[in-house]
Amino acid sequence: MRREMAHLEAFFEERFPGEGRSLAGLFSSLVHGAFMLEKHLGGYRAEELLREWIRVFIRGLPQREE
């Protein structure tokens, strides 16, 4: 797991200097959380959660119309 985290950290650090470690931790927490919801609560599909969460992670939440 350390190798994967180092890879994620390098990936994010290259794109967002100074933020690689934090972004890698956040991203891995999203992945872990999705799989734990599916495994322990039922009614959730990790793949669907990840698709939506990663979209939000990359693009942010959609703008609300006021």
PDB file of N, CA, C and O in Angstrom:
ATOM      1  N   MET A   1       0.821  -1.202   0.000  1.00  0.00           N
ATOM      2  CA  MET A   1       0.000   0.000   0.000  1.00  0.00           C
ATOM      3  C   MET A   1       0.862   1.262   0.000  1.00  0.00           C
ATOM      4  O   MET A   1       0.473   2.261  -0.582  1.00  0.00           O
ATOM      5  N   ARG A   2       2.007   1.196   0.627  1.00  0.00           N
ATOM      6  CA  ARG A   2       2.884   2.376   0.636  1.00  0.00           C
ATOM      7  C   ARG A   2       3.302   2.777  -0.773  1.00  0.00           C
ATOM      8  O   ARG A   2       3.374   3.956  -1.101  1.00  0.00           O
ATOM      9  N   ARG A   3       3.553   1.767  -1.605  1.00  0.00           N
ATOM     10  CA  ARG A   3       3.965   2.045  -2.979  1.00  0.00           C
ATOM     11  C   ARG A   3       2.845   2.741  -3.747  1.00  0.00           C
ATOM     12  O   ARG A   3       3.075   3.694  -4.483  1.00  0.00           O
ATOM     13  N   GLU A   4       1.611   2.264  -3.549  1.00  0.00           N
ATOM     14  CA  GLU A   4       0.467   2.871  -4.229  1.00  0.00           C
ATOM     15  C   GLU A   4       0.247   4.304  -3.759  1.00  0.00           C
ATOM     16  O   GLU A   4      -0.051   5.197  -4.551  1.00  0.00           O
ATOM     17  N   MET A   5       0.395   4.522  -2.445  1.00  0.00           N
ATOM     18  CA  MET A   5       0.228   5.882  -1.916  1.00  0.00           C
ATOM     19  C   MET A   5       1.322   6.805  -2.445  1.00  0.00           C
ATOM     20  O   MET A   5       1.060   7.960  -2.774  1.00  0.00           O
ATOM     21  N   ALA A   6       2.548   6.298  -2.537  1.00  0.00           N
ATOM     22  CA  ALA A   6       3.637   7.111  -3.080  1.00  0.00           C
ATOM     23  C   ALA A   6       3.357   7.472  -4.537  1.00  0.00           C
ATOM     24  O   ALA A   6       3.623   8.600  -4.971  1.00  0.00           O
ATOM     25  N   HIS A   7       2.807   6.526  -5.281  1.00  0.00           N
ATOM     26  CA  HIS A   7       2.457   6.792  -6.679  1.00  0.00           C
ATOM     27  C   HIS A   7       1.368   7.863  -6.771  1.00  0.00           C
ATOM     28  O   HIS A   7       1.468   8.805  -7.564  1.00  0.00           O
ATOM     29  N   LEU A   8       0.329   7.721  -5.944  1.00  0.00           N
ATOM     30  CA  LEU A   8      -0.742   8.727  -5.933  1.00  0.00           C
ATOM     31  C   LEU A   8      -0.210  10.096  -5.537  1.00  0.00           C
ATOM     32  O   LEU A   8      -0.549  11.120  -6.130  1.00  0.00           O
ATOM     33  N   GLU A   9       0.633  10.105  -4.508  1.00  0.00           N
ATOM     34  CA  GLU A   9       1.202  11.374  -4.049  1.00  0.00           C
ATOM     35  C   GLU A   9       2.005  12.042  -5.161  1.00  0.00           C
ATOM     36  O   GLU A   9       1.858  13.243  -5.408  1.00  0.00           O
ATOM     37  N   ALA A  10       2.820  11.276  -5.865  1.00  0.00           N
ATOM     38  CA  ALA A  10       3.615  11.839  -6.966  1.00  0.00           C
ATOM     39  C   ALA A  10       2.712  12.352  -8.079  1.00  0.00           C
ATOM     40  O   ALA A  10       2.965  13.419  -8.656  1.00  0.00           O
ATOM     41  N   PHE A  11       1.661  11.597  -8.393  1.00  0.00           N
ATOM     42  CA  PHE A  11       0.709  12.002  -9.424  1.00  0.00           C
ATOM     43  C   PHE A  11       0.098  13.361  -9.094  1.00  0.00           C
ATOM     44  O   PHE A  11       0.084  14.278  -9.919  1.00  0.00           O
ATOM     45  N   PHE A  12      -0.407  13.503  -7.868  1.00  0.00           N
ATOM     46  CA  PHE A  12      -1.050  14.764  -7.485  1.00  0.00           C
ATOM     47  C   PHE A  12      -0.035  15.882  -7.290  1.00  0.00           C
ATOM     48  O   PHE A  12      -0.320  17.041  -7.609  1.00  0.00           O
ATOM     49  N   GLU A  13       1.131  15.553  -6.769  1.00  0.00           N
ATOM     50  CA  GLU A  13       2.158  16.574  -6.537  1.00  0.00           C
ATOM     51  C   GLU A  13       2.589  17.219  -7.851  1.00  0.00           C
ATOM     52  O   GLU A  13       2.818  18.435  -7.900  1.00  0.00           O
ATOM     53  N   GLU A  14       2.676  16.423  -8.900  1.00  0.00           N
ATOM     54  CA  GLU A  14       3.069  16.954 -10.208  1.00  0.00           C
ATOM     55  C   GLU A  14       2.049  17.967 -10.718  1.00  0.00           C
ATOM     56  O   GLU A  14       2.398  18.968 -11.337  1.00  0.00           O
ATOM     57  N   ARG A  15       0.779  17.717 -10.437  1.00  0.00           N
ATOM     58  CA  ARG A  15      -0.281  18.583 -10.936  1.00  0.00           C
ATOM     59  C   ARG A  15      -0.610  19.733  -9.989  1.00  0.00           C
ATOM     60  O   ARG A  15      -1.032  20.796 -10.428  1.00  0.00           O
ATOM     61  N   PHE A  16      -0.448  19.496  -8.690  1.00  0.00           N
ATOM     62  CA  PHE A  16      -0.777  20.489  -7.671  1.00  0.00           C
ATOM     63  C   PHE A  16       0.357  20.552  -6.658  1.00  0.00           C
ATOM     64  O   PHE A  16       0.259  19.963  -5.572  1.00  0.00           O
ATOM     65  N   PRO A  17       1.441  21.243  -6.998  1.00  0.00           N
ATOM     66  CA  PRO A  17       2.620  21.286  -6.122  1.00  0.00           C
ATOM     67  C   PRO A  17       2.272  21.688  -4.682  1.00  0.00           C
ATOM     68  O   PRO A  17       1.492  22.601  -4.447  1.00  0.00           O
ATOM     69  N   GLY A  18       2.821  20.924  -3.746  1.00  0.00           N
ATOM     70  CA  GLY A  18       2.597  21.184  -2.334  1.00  0.00           C
ATOM     71  C   GLY A  18       1.354  20.521  -1.773  1.00  0.00           C
ATOM     72  O   GLY A  18       1.123  20.555  -0.566  1.00  0.00           O
ATOM     73  N   GLU A  19       0.546  19.921  -2.628  1.00  0.00           N
ATOM     74  CA  GLU A  19      -0.722  19.318  -2.194  1.00  0.00           C
ATOM     75  C   GLU A  19      -0.788  17.810  -2.431  1.00  0.00           C
ATOM     76  O   GLU A  19      -1.804  17.178  -2.131  1.00  0.00           O
ATOM     77  N   GLY A  20       0.271  17.217  -2.955  1.00  0.00           N
ATOM     78  CA  GLY A  20       0.241  15.812  -3.342  1.00  0.00           C
ATOM     79  C   GLY A  20      -0.130  14.861  -2.227  1.00  0.00           C
ATOM     80  O   GLY A  20      -0.976  13.980  -2.402  1.00  0.00           O
ATOM     81  N   ARG A  21       0.477  15.028  -1.068  1.00  0.00           N
ATOM     82  CA  ARG A  21       0.216  14.110   0.042  1.00  0.00           C
ATOM     83  C   ARG A  21      -1.232  14.208   0.522  1.00  0.00           C
ATOM     84  O   ARG A  21      -1.897  13.198   0.728  1.00  0.00           O
ATOM     85  N   SER A  22      -1.721  15.405   0.687  1.00  0.00           N
ATOM     86  CA  SER A  22      -3.101  15.597   1.145  1.00  0.00           C
ATOM     87  C   SER A  22      -4.111  15.067   0.132  1.00  0.00           C
ATOM     88  O   SER A  22      -5.080  14.400   0.504  1.00  0.00           O
ATOM     89  N   LEU A  23      -3.896  15.357  -1.135  1.00  0.00           N
ATOM     90  CA  LEU A  23      -4.813  14.883  -2.163  1.00  0.00           C
ATOM     91  C   LEU A  23      -4.784  13.366  -2.294  1.00  0.00           C
ATOM     92  O   LEU A  23      -5.822  12.734  -2.490  1.00  0.00           O
ATOM     93  N   ALA A  24      -3.612  12.771  -2.164  1.00  0.00           N
ATOM     94  CA  ALA A  24      -3.508  11.308  -2.207  1.00  0.00           C
ATOM     95  C   ALA A  24      -4.274  10.692  -1.039  1.00  0.00           C
ATOM     96  O   ALA A  24      -4.984   9.696  -1.209  1.00  0.00           O
ATOM     97  N   GLY A  25      -4.145  11.274   0.151  1.00  0.00           N
ATOM     98  CA  GLY A  25      -4.876  10.779   1.312  1.00  0.00           C
ATOM     99  C   GLY A  25      -6.379  10.910   1.134  1.00  0.00           C
ATOM    100  O   GLY A  25      -7.134   9.984   1.446  1.00  0.00           O
ATOM    101  N   LEU A  26      -6.808  12.032   0.630  1.00  0.00           N
ATOM    102  CA  LEU A  26      -8.232  12.254   0.402  1.00  0.00           C
ATOM    103  C   LEU A  26      -8.778  11.270  -0.637  1.00  0.00           C
ATOM    104  O   LEU A  26      -9.818  10.645  -0.439  1.00  0.00           O
ATOM    105  N   PHE A  27      -8.056  11.117  -1.733  1.00  0.00           N
ATOM    106  CA  PHE A  27      -8.493  10.217  -2.800  1.00  0.00           C
ATOM    107  C   PHE A  27      -8.577   8.775  -2.287  1.00  0.00           C
ATOM    108  O   PHE A  27      -9.561   8.075  -2.529  1.00  0.00           O
ATOM    109  N   SER A  28      -7.563   8.327  -1.573  1.00  0.00           N
ATOM    110  CA  SER A  28      -7.581   6.948  -1.068  1.00  0.00           C
ATOM    111  C   SER A  28      -8.690   6.756  -0.035  1.00  0.00           C
ATOM    112  O   SER A  28      -9.276   5.673   0.051  1.00  0.00           O
ATOM    113  N   SER A  29      -9.023   7.788   0.709  1.00  0.00           N
ATOM    114  CA  SER A  29     -10.136   7.707   1.660  1.00  0.00           C
ATOM    115  C   SER A  29     -11.471   7.539   0.942  1.00  0.00           C
ATOM    116  O   SER A  29     -12.348   6.802   1.404  1.00  0.00           O
ATOM    117  N   LEU A  30     -11.623   8.221  -0.182  1.00  0.00           N
ATOM    118  CA  LEU A  30     -12.844   8.050  -0.984  1.00  0.00           C
ATOM    119  C   LEU A  30     -12.979   6.604  -1.455  1.00  0.00           C
ATOM    120  O   LEU A  30     -14.055   6.009  -1.355  1.00  0.00           O
ATOM    121  N   VAL A  31     -11.899   6.044  -1.964  1.00  0.00           N
ATOM    122  CA  VAL A  31     -11.926   4.671  -2.464  1.00  0.00           C
ATOM    123  C   VAL A  31     -12.242   3.709  -1.327  1.00  0.00           C
ATOM    124  O   VAL A  31     -13.126   2.851  -1.439  1.00  0.00           O
ATOM    125  N   HIS A  32     -11.554   3.853  -0.220  1.00  0.00           N
ATOM    126  CA  HIS A  32     -11.783   2.970   0.933  1.00  0.00           C
ATOM    127  C   HIS A  32     -13.225   3.093   1.426  1.00  0.00           C
ATOM    128  O   HIS A  32     -13.889   2.086   1.694  1.00  0.00           O
ATOM    129  N   GLY A  33     -13.714   4.309   1.553  1.00  0.00           N
ATOM    130  CA  GLY A  33     -15.073   4.540   2.032  1.00  0.00           C
ATOM    131  C   GLY A  33     -16.125   3.897   1.152  1.00  0.00           C
ATOM    132  O   GLY A  33     -17.085   3.300   1.643  1.00  0.00           O
ATOM    133  N   ALA A  34     -15.948   3.985  -0.151  1.00  0.00           N
ATOM    134  CA  ALA A  34     -16.911   3.381  -1.071  1.00  0.00           C
ATOM    135  C   ALA A  34     -16.961   1.870  -0.891  1.00  0.00           C
ATOM    136  O   ALA A  34     -18.039   1.276  -0.825  1.00  0.00           O
ATOM    137  N   PHE A  35     -15.825   1.244  -0.785  1.00  0.00           N
ATOM    138  CA  PHE A  35     -15.801  -0.205  -0.613  1.00  0.00           C
ATOM    139  C   PHE A  35     -16.339  -0.627   0.747  1.00  0.00           C
ATOM    140  O   PHE A  35     -17.010  -1.652   0.865  1.00  0.00           O
ATOM    141  N   MET A  36     -16.096   0.155   1.781  1.00  0.00           N
ATOM    142  CA  MET A  36     -16.618  -0.183   3.110  1.00  0.00           C
ATOM    143  C   MET A  36     -18.138  -0.024   3.163  1.00  0.00           C
ATOM    144  O   MET A  36     -18.830  -0.823   3.796  1.00  0.00           O
ATOM    145  N   LEU A  37     -18.678   1.003   2.505  1.00  0.00           N
ATOM    146  CA  LEU A  37     -20.134   1.150   2.450  1.00  0.00           C
ATOM    147  C   LEU A  37     -20.776  -0.051   1.774  1.00  0.00           C
ATOM    148  O   LEU A  37     -21.765  -0.603   2.262  1.00  0.00           O
ATOM    149  N   GLU A  38     -20.209  -0.462   0.648  1.00  0.00           N
ATOM    150  CA  GLU A  38     -20.762  -1.615  -0.055  1.00  0.00           C
ATOM    151  C   GLU A  38     -20.667  -2.878   0.805  1.00  0.00           C
ATOM    152  O   GLU A  38     -21.630  -3.639   0.910  1.00  0.00           O
ATOM    153  N   LYS A  39     -19.544  -3.074   1.434  1.00  0.00           N
ATOM    154  CA  LYS A  39     -19.305  -4.300   2.199  1.00  0.00           C
ATOM    155  C   LYS A  39     -20.142  -4.382   3.468  1.00  0.00           C
ATOM    156  O   LYS A  39     -20.702  -5.423   3.789  1.00  0.00           O
ATOM    157  N   HIS A  40     -20.248  -3.286   4.206  1.00  0.00           N
ATOM    158  CA  HIS A  40     -20.837  -3.341   5.544  1.00  0.00           C
ATOM    159  C   HIS A  40     -22.285  -2.866   5.639  1.00  0.00           C
ATOM    160  O   HIS A  40     -22.984  -3.238   6.571  1.00  0.00           O
ATOM    161  N   LEU A  41     -22.727  -2.034   4.720  1.00  0.00           N
ATOM    162  CA  LEU A  41     -24.085  -1.504   4.834  1.00  0.00           C
ATOM    163  C   LEU A  41     -25.051  -2.097   3.828  1.00  0.00           C
ATOM    164  O   LEU A  41     -26.250  -2.135   4.063  1.00  0.00           O
ATOM    165  N   GLY A  42     -24.558  -2.525   2.716  1.00  0.00           N
ATOM    166  CA  GLY A  42     -25.450  -3.050   1.688  1.00  0.00           C
ATOM    167  C   GLY A  42     -26.262  -1.938   1.041  1.00  0.00           C
ATOM    168  O   GLY A  42     -26.408  -0.848   1.594  1.00  0.00           O
ATOM    169  N   GLY A  43     -26.755  -2.224  -0.134  1.00  0.00           N
ATOM    170  CA  GLY A  43     -27.533  -1.221  -0.842  1.00  0.00           C
ATOM    171  C   GLY A  43     -26.679  -0.191  -1.565  1.00  0.00           C
ATOM    172  O   GLY A  43     -27.203   0.696  -2.235  1.00  0.00           O
ATOM    173  N   TYR A  44     -25.384  -0.289  -1.411  1.00  0.00           N
ATOM    174  CA  TYR A  44     -24.456   0.612  -2.095  1.00  0.00           C
ATOM    175  C   TYR A  44     -23.614  -0.209  -3.063  1.00  0.00           C
ATOM    176  O   TYR A  44     -23.299  -1.360  -2.801  1.00  0.00           O
ATOM    177  N   ARG A  45     -23.260   0.416  -4.172  1.00  0.00           N
ATOM    178  CA  ARG A  45     -22.330  -0.211  -5.112  1.00  0.00           C
ATOM    179  C   ARG A  45     -21.108   0.685  -5.198  1.00  0.00           C
ATOM    180  O   ARG A  45     -21.210   1.855  -5.582  1.00  0.00           O
ATOM    181  N   ALA A  46     -19.968   0.135  -4.795  1.00  0.00           N
ATOM    182  CA  ALA A  46     -18.733   0.910  -4.729  1.00  0.00           C
ATOM    183  C   ALA A  46     -18.408   1.565  -6.066  1.00  0.00           C
ATOM    184  O   ALA A  46     -18.031   2.741  -6.109  1.00  0.00           O
ATOM    185  N   GLU A  47     -18.579   0.839  -7.146  1.00  0.00           N
ATOM    186  CA  GLU A  47     -18.240   1.386  -8.460  1.00  0.00           C
ATOM    187  C   GLU A  47     -19.080   2.619  -8.790  1.00  0.00           C
ATOM    188  O   GLU A  47     -18.568   3.617  -9.293  1.00  0.00           O
ATOM    189  N   GLU A  48     -20.368   2.573  -8.478  1.00  0.00           N
ATOM    190  CA  GLU A  48     -21.238   3.729  -8.743  1.00  0.00           C
ATOM    191  C   GLU A  48     -20.870   4.904  -7.843  1.00  0.00           C
ATOM    192  O   GLU A  48     -20.838   6.057  -8.301  1.00  0.00           O
ATOM    193  N   LEU A  49     -20.619   4.625  -6.568  1.00  0.00           N
ATOM    194  CA  LEU A  49     -20.206   5.691  -5.656  1.00  0.00           C
ATOM    195  C   LEU A  49     -18.923   6.343  -6.140  1.00  0.00           C
ATOM    196  O   LEU A  49     -18.809   7.574  -6.173  1.00  0.00           O
ATOM    197  N   LEU A  50     -17.953   5.518  -6.511  1.00  0.00           N
ATOM    198  CA  LEU A  50     -16.668   6.066  -6.950  1.00  0.00           C
ATOM    199  C   LEU A  50     -16.803   6.911  -8.209  1.00  0.00           C
ATOM    200  O   LEU A  50     -16.160   7.948  -8.328  1.00  0.00           O
ATOM    201  N   ARG A  51     -17.639   6.467  -9.122  1.00  0.00           N
ATOM    202  CA  ARG A  51     -17.844   7.246 -10.345  1.00  0.00           C
ATOM    203  C   ARG A  51     -18.311   8.665  -9.999  1.00  0.00           C
ATOM    204  O   ARG A  51     -17.792   9.654 -10.506  1.00  0.00           O
ATOM    205  N   GLU A  52     -19.297   8.751  -9.119  1.00  0.00           N
ATOM    206  CA  GLU A  52     -19.840  10.058  -8.727  1.00  0.00           C
ATOM    207  C   GLU A  52     -18.847  10.850  -7.875  1.00  0.00           C
ATOM    208  O   GLU A  52     -18.622  12.033  -8.093  1.00  0.00           O
ATOM    209  N   TRP A  53     -18.248  10.200  -6.891  1.00  0.00           N
ATOM    210  CA  TRP A  53     -17.327  10.897  -5.995  1.00  0.00           C
ATOM    211  C   TRP A  53     -16.095  11.404  -6.731  1.00  0.00           C
ATOM    212  O   TRP A  53     -15.609  12.505  -6.446  1.00  0.00           O
ATOM    213  N   ILE A  54     -15.568  10.615  -7.653  1.00  0.00           N
ATOM    214  CA  ILE A  54     -14.394  11.054  -8.397  1.00  0.00           C
ATOM    215  C   ILE A  54     -14.752  12.224  -9.308  1.00  0.00           C
ATOM    216  O   ILE A  54     -13.978  13.166  -9.462  1.00  0.00           O
ATOM    217  N   ARG A  55     -15.949  12.195  -9.881  1.00  0.00           N
ATOM    218  CA  ARG A  55     -16.398  13.337 -10.684  1.00  0.00           C
ATOM    219  C   ARG A  55     -16.408  14.601  -9.825  1.00  0.00           C
ATOM    220  O   ARG A  55     -15.909  15.647 -10.227  1.00  0.00           O
ATOM    221  N   VAL A  56     -16.955  14.497  -8.621  1.00  0.00           N
ATOM    222  CA  VAL A  56     -16.996  15.648  -7.715  1.00  0.00           C
ATOM    223  C   VAL A  56     -15.580  16.048  -7.300  1.00  0.00           C
ATOM    224  O   VAL A  56     -15.249  17.229  -7.246  1.00  0.00           O
ATOM    225  N   PHE A  57     -14.733  15.065  -7.025  1.00  0.00           N
ATOM    226  CA  PHE A  57     -13.346  15.319  -6.626  1.00  0.00           C
ATOM    227  C   PHE A  57     -12.620  16.126  -7.699  1.00  0.00           C
ATOM    228  O   PHE A  57     -11.870  17.047  -7.401  1.00  0.00           O
ATOM    229  N   ILE A  58     -12.861  15.796  -8.952  1.00  0.00           N
ATOM    230  CA  ILE A  58     -12.152  16.451 -10.052  1.00  0.00           C
ATOM    231  C   ILE A  58     -12.797  17.768 -10.458  1.00  0.00           C
ATOM    232  O   ILE A  58     -12.120  18.776 -10.627  1.00  0.00           O
ATOM    233  N   ARG A  59     -14.123  17.774 -10.570  1.00  0.00           N
ATOM    234  CA  ARG A  59     -14.808  18.956 -11.123  1.00  0.00           C
ATOM    235  C   ARG A  59     -15.479  19.825 -10.082  1.00  0.00           C
ATOM    236  O   ARG A  59     -15.891  20.934 -10.373  1.00  0.00           O
ATOM    237  N   GLY A  60     -15.684  19.311  -8.892  1.00  0.00           N
ATOM    238  CA  GLY A  60     -16.414  20.043  -7.869  1.00  0.00           C
ATOM    239  C   GLY A  60     -17.905  19.782  -7.981  1.00  0.00           C
ATOM    240  O   GLY A  60     -18.368  19.125  -8.906  1.00  0.00           O
ATOM    241  N   LEU A  61     -18.621  20.296  -7.037  1.00  0.00           N
ATOM    242  CA  LEU A  61     -20.072  20.131  -7.055  1.00  0.00           C
ATOM    243  C   LEU A  61     -20.697  21.009  -8.127  1.00  0.00           C
ATOM    244  O   LEU A  61     -20.183  22.099  -8.421  1.00  0.00           O
ATOM    245  N   PRO A  62     -21.794  20.557  -8.719  1.00  0.00           N
ATOM    246  CA  PRO A  62     -22.462  21.402  -9.725  1.00  0.00           C
ATOM    247  C   PRO A  62     -22.963  22.693  -9.089  1.00  0.00           C
ATOM    248  O   PRO A  62     -23.327  22.708  -7.902  1.00  0.00           O
ATOM    249  N   GLN A  63     -22.985  23.745  -9.867  1.00  0.00           N
ATOM    250  CA  GLN A  63     -23.490  25.027  -9.368  1.00  0.00           C
ATOM    251  C   GLN A  63     -24.994  24.946  -9.173  1.00  0.00           C
ATOM    252  O   GLN A  63     -25.705  24.393 -10.000  1.00  0.00           O
ATOM    253  N   ARG A  64     -25.451  25.478  -8.064  1.00  0.00           N
ATOM    254  CA  ARG A  64     -26.899  25.512  -7.795  1.00  0.00           C
ATOM    255  C   ARG A  64     -27.490  26.750  -8.433  1.00  0.00           C
ATOM    256  O   ARG A  64     -26.917  27.822  -8.433  1.00  0.00           O
ATOM    257  N   GLU A  65     -28.674  26.571  -8.975  1.00  0.00           N
ATOM    258  CA  GLU A  65     -29.396  27.727  -9.507  1.00  0.00           C
ATOM    259  C   GLU A  65     -30.137  28.381  -8.364  1.00  0.00           C
ATOM    260  O   GLU A  65     -30.759  27.719  -7.551  1.00  0.00           O
ATOM    261  N   GLU A  66     -30.063  29.682  -8.306  1.00  0.00           N
ATOM    262  CA  GLU A  66     -30.731  30.414  -7.192  1.00  0.00           C
ATOM    263  C   GLU A  66     -31.964  31.102  -7.682  1.00  0.00           C
ATOM    264  O   GLU A  66     -32.202  31.401  -8.750  1.00  0.00           O
TER     265      GLU A  66
END
